[in-house]
Short mmCIF file of N, CA and C in Angstrom, two decimals:
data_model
loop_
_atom_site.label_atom_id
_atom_site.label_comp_id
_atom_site.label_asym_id
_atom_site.label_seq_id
_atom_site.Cartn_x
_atom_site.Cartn_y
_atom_site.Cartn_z
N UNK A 1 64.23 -29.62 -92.38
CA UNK A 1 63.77 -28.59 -91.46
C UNK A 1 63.01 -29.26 -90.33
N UNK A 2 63.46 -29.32 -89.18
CA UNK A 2 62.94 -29.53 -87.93
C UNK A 2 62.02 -28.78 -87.19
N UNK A 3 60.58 -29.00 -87.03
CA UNK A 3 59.94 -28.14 -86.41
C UNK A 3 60.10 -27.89 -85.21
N UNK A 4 60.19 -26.51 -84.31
CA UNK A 4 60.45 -26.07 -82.97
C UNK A 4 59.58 -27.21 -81.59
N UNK A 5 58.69 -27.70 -82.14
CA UNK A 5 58.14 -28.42 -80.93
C UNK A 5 59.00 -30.15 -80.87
N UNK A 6 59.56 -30.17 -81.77
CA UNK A 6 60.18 -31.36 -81.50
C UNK A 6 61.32 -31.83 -80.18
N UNK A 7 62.10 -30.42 -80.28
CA UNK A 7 63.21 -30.93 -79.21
C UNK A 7 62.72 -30.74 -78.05
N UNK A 8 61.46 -29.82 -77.69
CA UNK A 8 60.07 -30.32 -76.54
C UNK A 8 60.30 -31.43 -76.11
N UNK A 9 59.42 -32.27 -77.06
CA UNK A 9 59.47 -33.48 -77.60
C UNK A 9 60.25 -34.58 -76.48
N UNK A 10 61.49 -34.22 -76.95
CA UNK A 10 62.39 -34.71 -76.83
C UNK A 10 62.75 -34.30 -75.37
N UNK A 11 62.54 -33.41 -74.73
CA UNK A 11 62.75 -32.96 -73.17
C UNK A 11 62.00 -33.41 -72.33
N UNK A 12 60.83 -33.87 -72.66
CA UNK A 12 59.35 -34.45 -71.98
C UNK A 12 60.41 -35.61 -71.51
N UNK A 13 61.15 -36.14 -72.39
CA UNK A 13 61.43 -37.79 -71.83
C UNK A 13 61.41 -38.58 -70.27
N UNK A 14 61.27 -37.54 -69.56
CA UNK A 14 61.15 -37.96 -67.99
C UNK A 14 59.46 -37.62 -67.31
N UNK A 15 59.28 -38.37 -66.58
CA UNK A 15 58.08 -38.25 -66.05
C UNK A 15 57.95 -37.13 -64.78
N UNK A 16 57.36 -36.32 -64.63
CA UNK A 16 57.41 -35.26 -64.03
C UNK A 16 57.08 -35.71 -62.43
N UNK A 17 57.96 -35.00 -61.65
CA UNK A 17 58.02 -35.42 -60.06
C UNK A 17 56.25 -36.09 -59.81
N UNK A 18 55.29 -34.67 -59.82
CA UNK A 18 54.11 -34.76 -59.34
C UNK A 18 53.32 -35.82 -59.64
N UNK A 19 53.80 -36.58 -60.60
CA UNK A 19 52.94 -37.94 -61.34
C UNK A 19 54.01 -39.27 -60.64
N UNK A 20 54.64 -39.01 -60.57
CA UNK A 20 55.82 -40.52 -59.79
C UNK A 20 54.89 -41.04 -58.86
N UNK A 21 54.01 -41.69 -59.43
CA UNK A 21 53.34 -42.99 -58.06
C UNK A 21 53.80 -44.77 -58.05
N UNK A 22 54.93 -44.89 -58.84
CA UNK A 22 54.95 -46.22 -58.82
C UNK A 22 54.02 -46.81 -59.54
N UNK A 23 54.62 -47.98 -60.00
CA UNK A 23 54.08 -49.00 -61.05
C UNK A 23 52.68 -49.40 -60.30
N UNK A 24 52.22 -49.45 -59.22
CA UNK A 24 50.79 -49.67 -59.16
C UNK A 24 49.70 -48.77 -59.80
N UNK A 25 50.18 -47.35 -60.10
CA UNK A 25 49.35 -46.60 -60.59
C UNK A 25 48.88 -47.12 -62.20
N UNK A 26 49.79 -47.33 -62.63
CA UNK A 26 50.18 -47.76 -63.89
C UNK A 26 50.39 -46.53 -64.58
N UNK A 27 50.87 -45.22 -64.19
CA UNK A 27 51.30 -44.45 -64.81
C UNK A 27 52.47 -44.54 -65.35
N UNK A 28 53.85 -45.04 -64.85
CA UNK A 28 54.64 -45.47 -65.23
C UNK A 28 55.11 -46.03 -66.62
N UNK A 29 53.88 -47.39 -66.87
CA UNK A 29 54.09 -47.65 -67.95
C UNK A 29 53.24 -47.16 -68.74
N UNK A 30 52.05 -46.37 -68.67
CA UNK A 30 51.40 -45.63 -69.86
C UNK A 30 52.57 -44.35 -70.18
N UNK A 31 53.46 -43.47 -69.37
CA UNK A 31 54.63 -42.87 -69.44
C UNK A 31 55.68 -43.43 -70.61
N UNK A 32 55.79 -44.46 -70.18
CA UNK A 32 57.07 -45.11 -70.84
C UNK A 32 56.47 -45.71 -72.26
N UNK A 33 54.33 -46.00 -72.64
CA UNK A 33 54.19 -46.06 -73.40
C UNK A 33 53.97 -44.77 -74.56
N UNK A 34 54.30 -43.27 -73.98
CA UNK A 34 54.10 -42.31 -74.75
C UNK A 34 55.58 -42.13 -75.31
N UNK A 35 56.67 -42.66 -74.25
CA UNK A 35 57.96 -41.91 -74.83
C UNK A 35 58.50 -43.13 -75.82
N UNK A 36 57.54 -44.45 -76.03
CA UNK A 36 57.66 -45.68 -77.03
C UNK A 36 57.30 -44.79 -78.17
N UNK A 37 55.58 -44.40 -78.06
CA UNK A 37 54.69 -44.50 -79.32
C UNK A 37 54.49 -42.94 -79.87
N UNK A 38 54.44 -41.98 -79.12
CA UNK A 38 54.56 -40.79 -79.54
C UNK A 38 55.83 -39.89 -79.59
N UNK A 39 56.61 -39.89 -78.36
CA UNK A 39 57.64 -39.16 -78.63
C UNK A 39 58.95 -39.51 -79.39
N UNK A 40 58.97 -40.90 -79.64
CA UNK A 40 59.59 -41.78 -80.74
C UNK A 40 59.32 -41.44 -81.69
N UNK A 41 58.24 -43.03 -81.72
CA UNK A 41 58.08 -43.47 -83.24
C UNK A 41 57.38 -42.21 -83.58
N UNK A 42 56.38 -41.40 -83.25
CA UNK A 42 55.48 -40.47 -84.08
C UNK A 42 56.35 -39.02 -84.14
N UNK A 43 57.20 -38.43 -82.98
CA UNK A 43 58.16 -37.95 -83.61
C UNK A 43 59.60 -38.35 -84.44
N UNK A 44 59.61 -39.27 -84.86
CA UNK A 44 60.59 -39.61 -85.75
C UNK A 44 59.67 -39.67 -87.14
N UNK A 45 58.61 -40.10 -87.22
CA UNK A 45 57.61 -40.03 -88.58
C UNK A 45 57.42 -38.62 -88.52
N UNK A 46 56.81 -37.75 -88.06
CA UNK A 46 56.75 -36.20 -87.84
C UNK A 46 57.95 -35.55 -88.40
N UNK A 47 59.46 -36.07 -87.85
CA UNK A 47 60.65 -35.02 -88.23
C UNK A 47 61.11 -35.37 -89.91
N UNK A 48 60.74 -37.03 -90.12
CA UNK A 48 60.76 -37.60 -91.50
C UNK A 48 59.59 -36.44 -92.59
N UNK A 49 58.57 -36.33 -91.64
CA UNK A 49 57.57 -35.51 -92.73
C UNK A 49 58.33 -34.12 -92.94
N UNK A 50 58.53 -33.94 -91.97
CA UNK A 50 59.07 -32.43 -92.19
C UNK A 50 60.27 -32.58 -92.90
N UNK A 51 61.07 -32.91 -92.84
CA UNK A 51 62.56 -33.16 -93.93
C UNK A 51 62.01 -33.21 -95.26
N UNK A 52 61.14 -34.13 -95.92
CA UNK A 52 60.98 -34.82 -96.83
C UNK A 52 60.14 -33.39 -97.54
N UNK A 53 59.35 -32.67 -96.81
CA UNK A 53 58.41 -31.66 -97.42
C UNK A 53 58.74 -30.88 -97.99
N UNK A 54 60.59 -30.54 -98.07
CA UNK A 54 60.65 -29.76 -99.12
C UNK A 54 61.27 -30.39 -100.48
N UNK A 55 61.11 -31.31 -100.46
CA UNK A 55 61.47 -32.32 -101.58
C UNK A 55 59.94 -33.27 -102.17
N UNK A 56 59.43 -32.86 -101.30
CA UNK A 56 57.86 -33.59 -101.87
C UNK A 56 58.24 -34.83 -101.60
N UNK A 57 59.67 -35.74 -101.00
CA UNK A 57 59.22 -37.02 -100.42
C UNK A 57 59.34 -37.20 -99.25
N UNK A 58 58.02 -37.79 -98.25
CA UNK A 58 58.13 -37.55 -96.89
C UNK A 58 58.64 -38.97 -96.18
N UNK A 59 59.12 -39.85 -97.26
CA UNK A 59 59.65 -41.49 -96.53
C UNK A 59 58.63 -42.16 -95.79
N UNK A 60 57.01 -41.71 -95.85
CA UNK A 60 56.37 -43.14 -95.43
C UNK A 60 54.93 -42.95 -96.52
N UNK A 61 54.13 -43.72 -96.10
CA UNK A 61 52.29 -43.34 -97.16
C UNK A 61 51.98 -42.87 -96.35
N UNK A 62 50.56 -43.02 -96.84
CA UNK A 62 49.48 -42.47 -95.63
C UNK A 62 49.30 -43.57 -94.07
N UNK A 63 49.23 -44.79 -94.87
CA UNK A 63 48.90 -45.37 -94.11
C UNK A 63 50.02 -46.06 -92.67
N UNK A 64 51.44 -45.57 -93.20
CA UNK A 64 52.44 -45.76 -91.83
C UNK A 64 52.40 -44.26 -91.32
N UNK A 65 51.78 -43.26 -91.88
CA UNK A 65 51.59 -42.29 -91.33
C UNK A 65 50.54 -41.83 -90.11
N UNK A 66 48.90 -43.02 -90.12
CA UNK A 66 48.47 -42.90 -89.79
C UNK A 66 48.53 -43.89 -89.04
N UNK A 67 49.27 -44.80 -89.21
CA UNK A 67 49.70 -45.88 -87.92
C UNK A 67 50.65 -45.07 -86.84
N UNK A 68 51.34 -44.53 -86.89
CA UNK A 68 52.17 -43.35 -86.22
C UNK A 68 51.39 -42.49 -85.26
N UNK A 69 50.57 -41.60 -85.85
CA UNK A 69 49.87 -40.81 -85.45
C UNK A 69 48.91 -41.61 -84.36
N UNK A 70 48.05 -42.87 -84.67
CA UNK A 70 46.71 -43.46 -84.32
C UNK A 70 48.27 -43.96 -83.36
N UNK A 71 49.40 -44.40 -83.04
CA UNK A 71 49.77 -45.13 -82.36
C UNK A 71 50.41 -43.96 -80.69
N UNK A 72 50.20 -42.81 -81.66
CA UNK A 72 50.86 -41.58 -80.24
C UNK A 72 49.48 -41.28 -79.87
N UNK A 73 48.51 -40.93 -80.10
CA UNK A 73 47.28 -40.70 -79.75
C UNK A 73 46.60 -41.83 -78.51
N UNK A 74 47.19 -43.09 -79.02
CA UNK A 74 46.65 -43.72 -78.18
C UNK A 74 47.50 -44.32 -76.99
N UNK A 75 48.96 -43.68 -77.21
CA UNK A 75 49.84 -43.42 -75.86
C UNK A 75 49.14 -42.25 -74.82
N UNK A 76 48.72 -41.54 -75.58
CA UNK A 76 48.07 -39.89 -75.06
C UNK A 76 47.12 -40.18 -73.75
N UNK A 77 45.79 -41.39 -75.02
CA UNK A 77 44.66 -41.17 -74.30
C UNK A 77 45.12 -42.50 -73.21
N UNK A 78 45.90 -43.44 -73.20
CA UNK A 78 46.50 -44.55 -71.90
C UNK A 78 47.08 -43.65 -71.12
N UNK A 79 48.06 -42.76 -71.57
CA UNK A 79 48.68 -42.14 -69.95
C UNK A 79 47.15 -41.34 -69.18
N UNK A 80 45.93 -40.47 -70.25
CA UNK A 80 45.15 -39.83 -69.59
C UNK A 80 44.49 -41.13 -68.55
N UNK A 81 44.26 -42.12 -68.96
CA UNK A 81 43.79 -43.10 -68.57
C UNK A 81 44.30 -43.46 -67.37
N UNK A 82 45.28 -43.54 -67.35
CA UNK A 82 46.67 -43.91 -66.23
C UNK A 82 46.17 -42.58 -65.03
N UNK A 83 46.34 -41.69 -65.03
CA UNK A 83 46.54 -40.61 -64.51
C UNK A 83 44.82 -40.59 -63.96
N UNK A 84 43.64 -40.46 -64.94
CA UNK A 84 42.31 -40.32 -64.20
C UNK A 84 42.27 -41.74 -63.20
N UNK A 85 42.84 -43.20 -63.43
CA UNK A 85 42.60 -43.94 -62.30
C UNK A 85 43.58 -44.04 -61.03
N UNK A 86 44.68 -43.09 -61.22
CA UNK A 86 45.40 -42.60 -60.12
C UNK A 86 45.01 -41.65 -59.17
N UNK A 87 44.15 -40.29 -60.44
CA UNK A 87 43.58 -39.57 -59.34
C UNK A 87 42.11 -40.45 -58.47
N UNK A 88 41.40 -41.17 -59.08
CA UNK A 88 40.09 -41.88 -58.44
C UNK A 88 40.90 -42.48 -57.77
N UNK A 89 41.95 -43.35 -57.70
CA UNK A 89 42.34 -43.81 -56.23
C UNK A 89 42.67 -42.77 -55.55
N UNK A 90 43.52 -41.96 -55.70
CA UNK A 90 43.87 -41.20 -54.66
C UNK A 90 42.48 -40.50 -53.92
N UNK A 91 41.25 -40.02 -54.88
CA UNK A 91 40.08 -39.80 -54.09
C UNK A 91 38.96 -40.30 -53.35
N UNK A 92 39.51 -41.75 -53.79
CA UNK A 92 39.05 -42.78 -52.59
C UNK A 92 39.55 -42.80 -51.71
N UNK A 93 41.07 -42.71 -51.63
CA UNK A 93 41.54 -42.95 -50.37
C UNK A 93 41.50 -41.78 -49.75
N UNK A 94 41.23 -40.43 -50.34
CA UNK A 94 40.99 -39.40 -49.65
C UNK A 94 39.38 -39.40 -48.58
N UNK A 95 38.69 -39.88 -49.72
CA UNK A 95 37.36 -40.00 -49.41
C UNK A 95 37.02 -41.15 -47.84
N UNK A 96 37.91 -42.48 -48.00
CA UNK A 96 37.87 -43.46 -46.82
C UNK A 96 38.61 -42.51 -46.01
N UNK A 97 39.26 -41.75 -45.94
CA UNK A 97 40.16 -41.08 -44.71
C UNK A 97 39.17 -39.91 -44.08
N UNK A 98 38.43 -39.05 -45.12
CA UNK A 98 37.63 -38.35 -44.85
C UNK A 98 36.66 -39.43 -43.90
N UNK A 99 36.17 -40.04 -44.19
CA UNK A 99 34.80 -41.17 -43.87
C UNK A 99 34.94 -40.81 -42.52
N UNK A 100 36.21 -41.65 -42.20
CA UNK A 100 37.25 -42.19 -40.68
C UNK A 100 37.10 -41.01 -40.33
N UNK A 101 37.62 -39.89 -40.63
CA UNK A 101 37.78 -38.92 -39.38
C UNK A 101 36.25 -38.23 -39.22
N UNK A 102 35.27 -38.23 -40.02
CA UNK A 102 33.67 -38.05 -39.44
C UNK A 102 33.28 -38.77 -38.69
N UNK A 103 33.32 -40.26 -38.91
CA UNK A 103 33.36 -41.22 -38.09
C UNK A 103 33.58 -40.85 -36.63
N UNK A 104 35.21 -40.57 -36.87
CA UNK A 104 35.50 -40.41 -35.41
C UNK A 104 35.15 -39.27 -34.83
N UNK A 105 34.97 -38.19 -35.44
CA UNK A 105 34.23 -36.89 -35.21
C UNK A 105 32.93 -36.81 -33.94
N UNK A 106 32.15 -37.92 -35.22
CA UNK A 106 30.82 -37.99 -34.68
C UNK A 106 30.73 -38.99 -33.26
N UNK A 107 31.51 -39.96 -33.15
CA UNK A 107 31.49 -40.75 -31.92
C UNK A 107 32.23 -39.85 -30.95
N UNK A 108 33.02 -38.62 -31.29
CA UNK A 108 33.63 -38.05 -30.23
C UNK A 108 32.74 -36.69 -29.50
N UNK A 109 31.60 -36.16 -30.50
CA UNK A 109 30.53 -35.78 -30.56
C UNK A 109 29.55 -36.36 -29.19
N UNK A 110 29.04 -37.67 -30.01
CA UNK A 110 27.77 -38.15 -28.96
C UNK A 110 28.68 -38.99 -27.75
N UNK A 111 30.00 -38.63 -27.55
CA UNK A 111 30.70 -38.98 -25.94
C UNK A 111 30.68 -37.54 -25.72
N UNK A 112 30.73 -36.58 -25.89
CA UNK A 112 31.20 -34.84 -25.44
C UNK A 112 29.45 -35.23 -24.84
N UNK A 113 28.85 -35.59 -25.92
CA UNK A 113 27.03 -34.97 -25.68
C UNK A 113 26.41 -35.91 -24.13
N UNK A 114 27.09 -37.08 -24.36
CA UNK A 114 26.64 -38.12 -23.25
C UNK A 114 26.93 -37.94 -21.86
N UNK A 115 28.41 -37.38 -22.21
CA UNK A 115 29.45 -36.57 -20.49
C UNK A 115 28.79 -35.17 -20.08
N UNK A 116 28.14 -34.70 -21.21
CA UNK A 116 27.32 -33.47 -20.93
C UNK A 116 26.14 -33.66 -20.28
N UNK A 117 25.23 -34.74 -20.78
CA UNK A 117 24.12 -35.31 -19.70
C UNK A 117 24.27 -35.81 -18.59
N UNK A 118 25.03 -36.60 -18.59
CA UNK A 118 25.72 -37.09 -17.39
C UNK A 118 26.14 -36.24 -16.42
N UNK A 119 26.86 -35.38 -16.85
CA UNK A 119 27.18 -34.02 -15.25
C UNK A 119 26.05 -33.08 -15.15
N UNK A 120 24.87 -32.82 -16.25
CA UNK A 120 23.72 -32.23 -16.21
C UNK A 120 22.79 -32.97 -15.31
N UNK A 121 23.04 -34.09 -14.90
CA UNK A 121 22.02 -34.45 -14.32
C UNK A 121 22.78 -34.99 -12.39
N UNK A 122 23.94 -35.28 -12.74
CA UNK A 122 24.69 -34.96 -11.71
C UNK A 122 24.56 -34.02 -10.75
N UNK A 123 24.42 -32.64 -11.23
CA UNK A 123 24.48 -31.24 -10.54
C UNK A 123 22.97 -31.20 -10.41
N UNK A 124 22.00 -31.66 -11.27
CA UNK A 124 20.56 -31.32 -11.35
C UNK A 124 20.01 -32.26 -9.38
N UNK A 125 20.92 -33.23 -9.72
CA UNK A 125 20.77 -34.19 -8.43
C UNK A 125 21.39 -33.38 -7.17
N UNK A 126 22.44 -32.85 -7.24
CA UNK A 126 22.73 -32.59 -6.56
C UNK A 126 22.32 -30.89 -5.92
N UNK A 127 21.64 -30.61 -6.90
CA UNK A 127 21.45 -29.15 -6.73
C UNK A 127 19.85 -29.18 -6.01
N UNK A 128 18.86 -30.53 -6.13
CA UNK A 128 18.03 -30.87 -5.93
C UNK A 128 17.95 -31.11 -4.32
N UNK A 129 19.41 -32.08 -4.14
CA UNK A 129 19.19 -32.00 -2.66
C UNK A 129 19.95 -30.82 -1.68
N UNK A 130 20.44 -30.27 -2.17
CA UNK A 130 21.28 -28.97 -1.72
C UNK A 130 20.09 -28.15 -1.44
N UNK A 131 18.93 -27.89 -2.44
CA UNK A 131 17.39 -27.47 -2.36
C UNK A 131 16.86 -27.58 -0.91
N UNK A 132 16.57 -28.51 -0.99
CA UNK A 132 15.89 -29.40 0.05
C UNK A 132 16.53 -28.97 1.64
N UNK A 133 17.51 -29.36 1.45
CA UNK A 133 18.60 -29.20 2.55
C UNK A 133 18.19 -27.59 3.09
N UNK A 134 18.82 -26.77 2.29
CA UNK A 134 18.20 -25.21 2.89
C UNK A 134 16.76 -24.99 3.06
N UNK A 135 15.84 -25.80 2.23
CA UNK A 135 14.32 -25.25 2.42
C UNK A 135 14.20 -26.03 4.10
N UNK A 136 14.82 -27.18 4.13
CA UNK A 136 14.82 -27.46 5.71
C UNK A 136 14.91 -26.70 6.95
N UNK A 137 16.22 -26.41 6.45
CA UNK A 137 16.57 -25.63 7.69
C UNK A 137 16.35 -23.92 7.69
N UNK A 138 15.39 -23.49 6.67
CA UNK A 138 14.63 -22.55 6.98
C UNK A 138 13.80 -23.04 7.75
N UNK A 139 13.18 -23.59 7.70
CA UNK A 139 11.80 -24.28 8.39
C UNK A 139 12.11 -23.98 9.68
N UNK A 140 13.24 -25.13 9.83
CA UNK A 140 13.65 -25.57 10.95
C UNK A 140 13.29 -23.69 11.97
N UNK A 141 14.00 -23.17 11.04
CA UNK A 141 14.08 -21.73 11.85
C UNK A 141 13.06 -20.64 11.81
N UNK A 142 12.05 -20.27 10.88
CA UNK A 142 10.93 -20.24 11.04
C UNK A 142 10.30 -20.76 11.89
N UNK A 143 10.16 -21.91 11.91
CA UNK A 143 8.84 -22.64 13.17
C UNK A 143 9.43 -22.69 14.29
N UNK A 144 11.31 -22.55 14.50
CA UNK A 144 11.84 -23.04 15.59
C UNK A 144 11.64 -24.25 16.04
N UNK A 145 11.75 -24.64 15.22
CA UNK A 145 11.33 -26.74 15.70
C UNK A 145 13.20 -27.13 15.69
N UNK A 146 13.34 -27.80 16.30
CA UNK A 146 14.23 -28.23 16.56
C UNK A 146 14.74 -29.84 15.76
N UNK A 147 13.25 -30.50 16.02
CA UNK A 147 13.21 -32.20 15.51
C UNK A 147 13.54 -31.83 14.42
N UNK A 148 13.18 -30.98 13.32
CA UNK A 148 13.33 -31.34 11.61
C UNK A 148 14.82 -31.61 11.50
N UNK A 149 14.96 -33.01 10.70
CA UNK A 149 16.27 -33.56 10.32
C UNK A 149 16.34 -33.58 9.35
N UNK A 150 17.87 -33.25 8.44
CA UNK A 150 18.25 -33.89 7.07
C UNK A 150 18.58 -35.09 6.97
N UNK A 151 18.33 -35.42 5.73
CA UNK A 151 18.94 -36.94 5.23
C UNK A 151 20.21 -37.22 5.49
N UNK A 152 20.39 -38.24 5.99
CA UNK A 152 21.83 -38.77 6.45
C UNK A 152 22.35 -39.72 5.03
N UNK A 153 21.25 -40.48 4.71
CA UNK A 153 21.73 -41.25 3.57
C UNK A 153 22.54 -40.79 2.54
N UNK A 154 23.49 -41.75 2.08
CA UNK A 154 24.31 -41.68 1.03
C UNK A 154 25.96 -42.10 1.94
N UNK A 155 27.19 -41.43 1.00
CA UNK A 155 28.57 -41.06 1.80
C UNK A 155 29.05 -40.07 0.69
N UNK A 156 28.28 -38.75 0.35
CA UNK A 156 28.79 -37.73 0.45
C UNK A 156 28.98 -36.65 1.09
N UNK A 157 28.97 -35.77 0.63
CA UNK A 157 29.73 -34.23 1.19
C UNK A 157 27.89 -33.99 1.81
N UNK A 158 27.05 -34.14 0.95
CA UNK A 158 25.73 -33.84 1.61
C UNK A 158 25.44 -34.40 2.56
N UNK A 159 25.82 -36.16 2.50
CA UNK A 159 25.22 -36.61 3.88
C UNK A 159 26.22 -36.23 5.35
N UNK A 160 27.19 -36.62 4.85
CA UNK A 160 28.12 -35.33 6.11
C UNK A 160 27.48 -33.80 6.66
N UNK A 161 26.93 -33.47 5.25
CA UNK A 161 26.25 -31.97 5.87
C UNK A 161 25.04 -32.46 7.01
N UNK A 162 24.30 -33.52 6.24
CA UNK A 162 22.87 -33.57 6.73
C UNK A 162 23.38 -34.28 8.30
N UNK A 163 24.26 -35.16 8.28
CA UNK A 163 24.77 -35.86 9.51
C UNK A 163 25.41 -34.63 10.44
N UNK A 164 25.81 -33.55 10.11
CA UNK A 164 26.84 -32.83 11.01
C UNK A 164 25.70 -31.43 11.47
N UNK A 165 24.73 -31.21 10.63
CA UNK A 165 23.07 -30.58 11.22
C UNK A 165 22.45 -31.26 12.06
N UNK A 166 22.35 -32.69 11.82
CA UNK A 166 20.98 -33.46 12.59
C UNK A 166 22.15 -33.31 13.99
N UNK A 167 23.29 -33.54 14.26
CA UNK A 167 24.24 -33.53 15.78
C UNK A 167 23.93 -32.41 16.60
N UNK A 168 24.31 -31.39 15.64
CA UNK A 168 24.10 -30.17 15.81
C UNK A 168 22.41 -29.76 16.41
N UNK A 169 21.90 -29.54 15.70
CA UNK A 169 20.13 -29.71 16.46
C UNK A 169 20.36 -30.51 17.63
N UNK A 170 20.26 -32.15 17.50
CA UNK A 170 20.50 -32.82 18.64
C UNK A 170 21.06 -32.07 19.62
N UNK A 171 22.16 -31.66 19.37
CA UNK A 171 22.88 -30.91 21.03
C UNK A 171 22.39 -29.66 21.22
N UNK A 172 21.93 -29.06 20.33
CA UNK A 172 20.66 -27.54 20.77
C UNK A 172 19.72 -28.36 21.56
N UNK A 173 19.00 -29.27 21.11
CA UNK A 173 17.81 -29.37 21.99
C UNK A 173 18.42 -30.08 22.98
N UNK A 174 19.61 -30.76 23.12
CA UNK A 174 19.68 -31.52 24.54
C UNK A 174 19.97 -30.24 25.55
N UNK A 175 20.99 -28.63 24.80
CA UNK A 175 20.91 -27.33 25.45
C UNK A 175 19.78 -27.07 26.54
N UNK A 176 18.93 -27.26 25.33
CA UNK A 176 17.42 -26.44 25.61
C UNK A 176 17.01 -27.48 26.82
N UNK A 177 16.70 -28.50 26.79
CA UNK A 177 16.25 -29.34 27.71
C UNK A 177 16.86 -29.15 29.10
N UNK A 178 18.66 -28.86 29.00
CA UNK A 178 19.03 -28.74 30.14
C UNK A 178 18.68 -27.28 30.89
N UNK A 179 18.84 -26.39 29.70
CA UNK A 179 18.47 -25.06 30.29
C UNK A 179 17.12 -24.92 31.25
N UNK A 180 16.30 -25.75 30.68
CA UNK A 180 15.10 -25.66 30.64
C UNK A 180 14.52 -26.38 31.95
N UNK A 181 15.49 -27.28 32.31
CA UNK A 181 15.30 -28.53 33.74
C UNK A 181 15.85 -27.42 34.65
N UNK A 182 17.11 -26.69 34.11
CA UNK A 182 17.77 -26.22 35.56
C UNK A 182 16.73 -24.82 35.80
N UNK A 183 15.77 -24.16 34.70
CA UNK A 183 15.15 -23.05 35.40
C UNK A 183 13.59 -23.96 36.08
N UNK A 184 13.46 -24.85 35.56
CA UNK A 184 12.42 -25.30 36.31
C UNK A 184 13.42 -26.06 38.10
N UNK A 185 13.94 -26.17 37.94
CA UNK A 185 14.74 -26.54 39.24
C UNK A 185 14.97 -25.61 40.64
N UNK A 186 15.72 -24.18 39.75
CA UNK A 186 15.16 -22.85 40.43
C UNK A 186 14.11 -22.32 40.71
N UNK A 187 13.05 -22.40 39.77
CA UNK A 187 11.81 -21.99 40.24
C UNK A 187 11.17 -22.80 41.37
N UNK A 188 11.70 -24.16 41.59
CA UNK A 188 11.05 -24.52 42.33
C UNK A 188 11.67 -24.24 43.86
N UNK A 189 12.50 -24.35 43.81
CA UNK A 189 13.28 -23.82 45.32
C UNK A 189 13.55 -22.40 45.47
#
């Protein structure tokens, strides 16, 4: 009499897709040591016990019985063995991949944060003299002074502004001067 879990047993004989890592894992051969020591030899001592049990002789002692058994058990606990240092590699290498992409996370982080200071202080500069520039030329027009000049320095868009105001004034007051010669010119004649 053959017990129902045997031809199981006997179907296990292939290693299941999800475990196929190649002989570096060493699953492979803790695999190939279960379908040696347990699904063999300990089911072939197993199907011997069961035959023999209704005859009261089971064809081995105790002690090739428990060489059998102690020899599938310890196919069992090598493939578990096999399999927990497959998964710890695989969660190292999950873990170094994780590392790397925080890694790169974080350096892509304090460049976002650095380009963020950088144009914060850009605009802060530039918004500083853009300031300046209009509090000028209120002045300028309040007091009606003519002399107040912007900064020419630099070669941007501001010093173009401040250069294309200071011309500008300049040729108002050279206006004013002429206006100002030709009514004194009339008044006098």
């Amino acid at each position: 009499m053959t017990p129902p879990a045997s031809p199981r047993l006997r179907a296990r004989r292939r290693l299941p897709p999800v475990l196929r890592r190649g002989a570096e894992s060493g699953i492979d051969a803790a695999w190939a040591q279960i379908q040696a020591e347990f699904v063999e030899r300990f089911g072939a001592a197993r199907e011997r016990a069961y035959a023999g049990a209704a005859n009261g002789d089971y064809g081995m002692d105790d002690a090739q019985w428990l060489a059998a058994s102690t020899a599938g058990i310890d196919s069992l606990l090598a493939f578990s063995l096999a399999i927990s240092r497959s998964a710890q590699a695989d969660t190292d290498a999950a873990g170094a991949q994780t590392r790397n992409k925080l890694w790169f996370s974080l350096l892509l982080l304090i460049g976002v944060l650095a380009l963020t200071l950088v144009l914060y202080l850009l605009v802060r500069m530039v918004g500083r003299r853009l300031h300046l520039a209009v509090s000028m030329i209120q002045r300028a027009e309040r007091d009606n002074d003519l002399e107040i000049r912007l900064d020419e320095r630099g070669r941007d868009e501001l010093a173009l502004l401040g250069h294309a105001y200071n011309a500008m004034q300049e040729r108002f007051g050279e206006l004013i001067r002429a206006v100002r010669d030709a009514t004194y010119d009339v008044s006098l004649d």
